[in-house]
């Protein structure tokens, strides 16, 4: 079944002309990224060249994808927009609410029972508004999108930061907050600052133990978690075309970990093969028809320095397998250096668990290469030293690898297969003993490894690697084991060496599945009732946020001055809190509970200026709200990095925080704050962060003449009666200032449809 074929035909029919117009306007050859962006301008044909990193541009994405945790709030917002059907093809994927604990069947049954009201809500709201619904167990959103919806040259947004995975099929796919998804589903333009461009030239060819995952692990080490901020990463070169489509997806997926807007590859034979193998021969034929437009102009790749803002070159033939971590995905260590680094840093070297799968690495190729190592356990008389788990990315992959005997091979080495869901990758892992908070090491093929991310234990040292390397390290049970050079002692006391992994890019017998888990919406949903129980603890209909009162903000209390890394996980934790994603008031009880308070180095402990007593962040903020007092959050660099969750912006807004003032923002979080009518500000002088004191009362001046490019003034009233006046910058454009004045972007949408 080919979804949305007519839409794809329409995109491809106008693509060549739009690219030609853009090339004419820009006056030079175009990168692939530029072709896709200019071909998706809201206005149609390009009439001007946009400045990278400066110009705000309105786009018309082809589709929207949502996962169940973020879809709840996105669709609760969409219900307020006044439409009877989504304006572009949209889907919901139930993958985030399934806890990995026992086995796939038990875990799935438990989730369906525990989250039935959420699944029923999502199914009914999808049915009513013309949204495709993928049931629990169908698979992880990004794998399902790659298998069914992604197409070369397309543009999509998704309410998850790893939406970028679809770049593996030559898309521009961008993670956004639910408010952005709501805009596009409502038929409005989607705004993005024209991104800068990073070109990564891949030469040579992967071999032996090196996998596509190692490319992005290497890139993360080069660019760090914020080196890609505001940029699209475009991969090219002989190394790119020699890689599988799903391998490209892995690389794009983890582009979120370098802060990139998205990553992409030009259309090639591997994408054509993948489209055909996943039942989309018509799409491959359409793409072949405009092939020259689905990659950069030849001059660009011949002289990349002239067309990209930054160029990195990596020789795949010389690339070594990497392990990234612990506690950050950009601490890159080649496997040959791990023994030395582990000893130097005191990292625990015994591997307790190896986990493969997730949206990053759950393709047929990934599993087939891992299984080639699992087979060697019996063949070479070995025993697996660590626990080992597999999380298939979709029911189609799971069914196919079961048919081809892979699951029975894993079973023979004592591996556990979890449900087709995110599971441990997002903290939905009920790991036995994690509550003891013992120091230990795990290795996984996921994308993120922040402290407490997988199992809630701050002392779990998580390292990211390819599925192949994870499997080898699980067999060895040792973080310092280098399969390229080291031997293992088998049950007979013999020294044996693992052979390099091998596998098939695509299943030789083709993909197969009995029930993929898709549910089509009603043709006419007008009679469908969307029910939300007023007494529900998990779902709550939204009330509009109040409009700005039209004055400067005076007397704001400092809620918290966050120290160091403050990701969206710190601002709005996942794990057990996922169940409240559809209930704004209940989930607001996790507001900033993971952030470190600058003044006492503790989490979830801030001073209530009304009482002088230290207490939890949410309770303190609720006290300010009850007293009718606004507040401000102060943060450090790259505030809000990580997942795209808009709850991290909606919770402070709901509880009465008026402004967030930081050294710098992660892109998605800054946009989310703006959408919810918050003030997202940055220190004009980063050293002014030190001037903010614990008992400060703060005024924000200049709002009555709030204009793009014009800093605001903040007055810090200290407890001793002294004051400091500092400047705060912002990146609001005219439209975003209107969002602030209206109280939220959604308030403007509703007014438009009401009118």
PDB file of N, CA and C in Angstrom, residues 13 46 73 183 284 348 389 464 527 563-564 602 621 675 680 707 734:
ATOM      1  N   UNK A  13       5.626  16.946  -9.464  1.00  0.00           N
ATOM      2  CA  UNK A  13       5.243  17.642 -10.701  1.00  0.00           C
ATOM      3  C   UNK A  13       5.734  19.089 -10.709  1.00  0.00           C
ATOM      4  N   UNK A  46       9.942  30.793  -5.785  1.00  0.00           N
ATOM      5  CA  UNK A  46      10.839  31.720  -5.099  1.00  0.00           C
ATOM      6  C   UNK A  46      10.879  33.066  -5.818  1.00  0.00           C
ATOM      7  N   UNK A  73      -0.949  16.406  23.419  1.00  0.00           N
ATOM      8  CA  UNK A  73      -1.028  17.853  23.564  1.00  0.00           C
ATOM      9  C   UNK A  73      -1.198  18.534  22.206  1.00  0.00           C
ATOM     10  N   UNK A 183      -0.290  24.139  13.894  1.00  0.00           N
ATOM     11  CA  UNK A 183      -0.343  25.150  12.831  1.00  0.00           C
ATOM     12  C   UNK A 183      -0.479  24.500  11.455  1.00  0.00           C
ATOM     13  N   UNK A 284       9.447   5.167  -6.166  1.00  0.00           N
ATOM     14  CA  UNK A 284      10.799   5.073  -6.728  1.00  0.00           C
ATOM     15  C   UNK A 284      10.804   5.517  -8.193  1.00  0.00           C
ATOM     16  N   UNK A 348      33.295   2.351  35.024  1.00  0.00           N
ATOM     17  CA  UNK A 348      33.168   0.907  35.287  1.00  0.00           C
ATOM     18  C   UNK A 348      33.292   0.138  33.961  1.00  0.00           C
ATOM     19  N   UNK A 389      19.345  -7.206  25.140  1.00  0.00           N
ATOM     20  CA  UNK A 389      17.953  -6.971  24.748  1.00  0.00           C
ATOM     21  C   UNK A 389      17.871  -6.437  23.327  1.00  0.00           C
ATOM     22  N   UNK A 464      27.092   4.845  23.825  1.00  0.00           N
ATOM     23  CA  UNK A 464      26.379   4.656  22.564  1.00  0.00           C
ATOM     24  C   UNK A 464      27.324   4.047  21.534  1.00  0.00           C
ATOM     25  N   UNK A 527     -19.411  12.825  12.672  1.00  0.00           N
ATOM     26  CA  UNK A 527     -20.255  12.206  13.697  1.00  0.00           C
ATOM     27  C   UNK A 527     -19.433  11.549  14.811  1.00  0.00           C
ATOM     28  N   UNK A 563      21.885  25.627  36.867  1.00  0.00           N
ATOM     29  CA  UNK A 563      23.334  25.574  36.656  1.00  0.00           C
ATOM     30  C   UNK A 563      23.680  24.455  35.677  1.00  0.00           C
ATOM     31  N   UNK A 564      24.499  24.782  34.677  1.00  0.00           N
ATOM     32  CA  UNK A 564      24.993  23.758  33.751  1.00  0.00           C
ATOM     33  C   UNK A 564      23.921  23.228  32.822  1.00  0.00           C
ATOM     34  N   UNK A 602      21.524  21.618  44.413  1.00  0.00           N
ATOM     35  CA  UNK A 602      20.550  20.535  44.564  1.00  0.00           C
ATOM     36  C   UNK A 602      19.527  20.584  43.438  1.00  0.00           C
ATOM     37  N   UNK A 621       6.486  27.418  42.558  1.00  0.00           N
ATOM     38  CA  UNK A 621       5.875  28.198  41.482  1.00  0.00           C
ATOM     39  C   UNK A 621       4.359  28.297  41.656  1.00  0.00           C
ATOM     40  N   UNK A 675       5.869  30.079  21.007  1.00  0.00           N
ATOM     41  CA  UNK A 675       4.519  29.645  20.607  1.00  0.00           C
ATOM     42  C   UNK A 675       3.528  29.738  21.766  1.00  0.00           C
ATOM     43  N   UNK A 680      11.275  34.423  25.641  1.00  0.00           N
ATOM     44  CA  UNK A 680      12.518  33.659  25.582  1.00  0.00           C
ATOM     45  C   UNK A 680      13.650  34.646  25.329  1.00  0.00           C
ATOM     46  N   UNK A 707      10.014  45.181  19.707  1.00  0.00           N
ATOM     47  CA  UNK A 707      10.233  45.125  18.259  1.00  0.00           C
ATOM     48  C   UNK A 707      11.395  44.190  17.942  1.00  0.00           C
ATOM     49  N   UNK A 734       8.261  39.869  13.802  1.00  0.00           N
ATOM     50  CA  UNK A 734       6.952  40.542  13.951  1.00  0.00           C
ATOM     51  C   UNK A 734       5.846  39.551  14.313  1.00  0.00           C
TER      52      UNK A 734
END
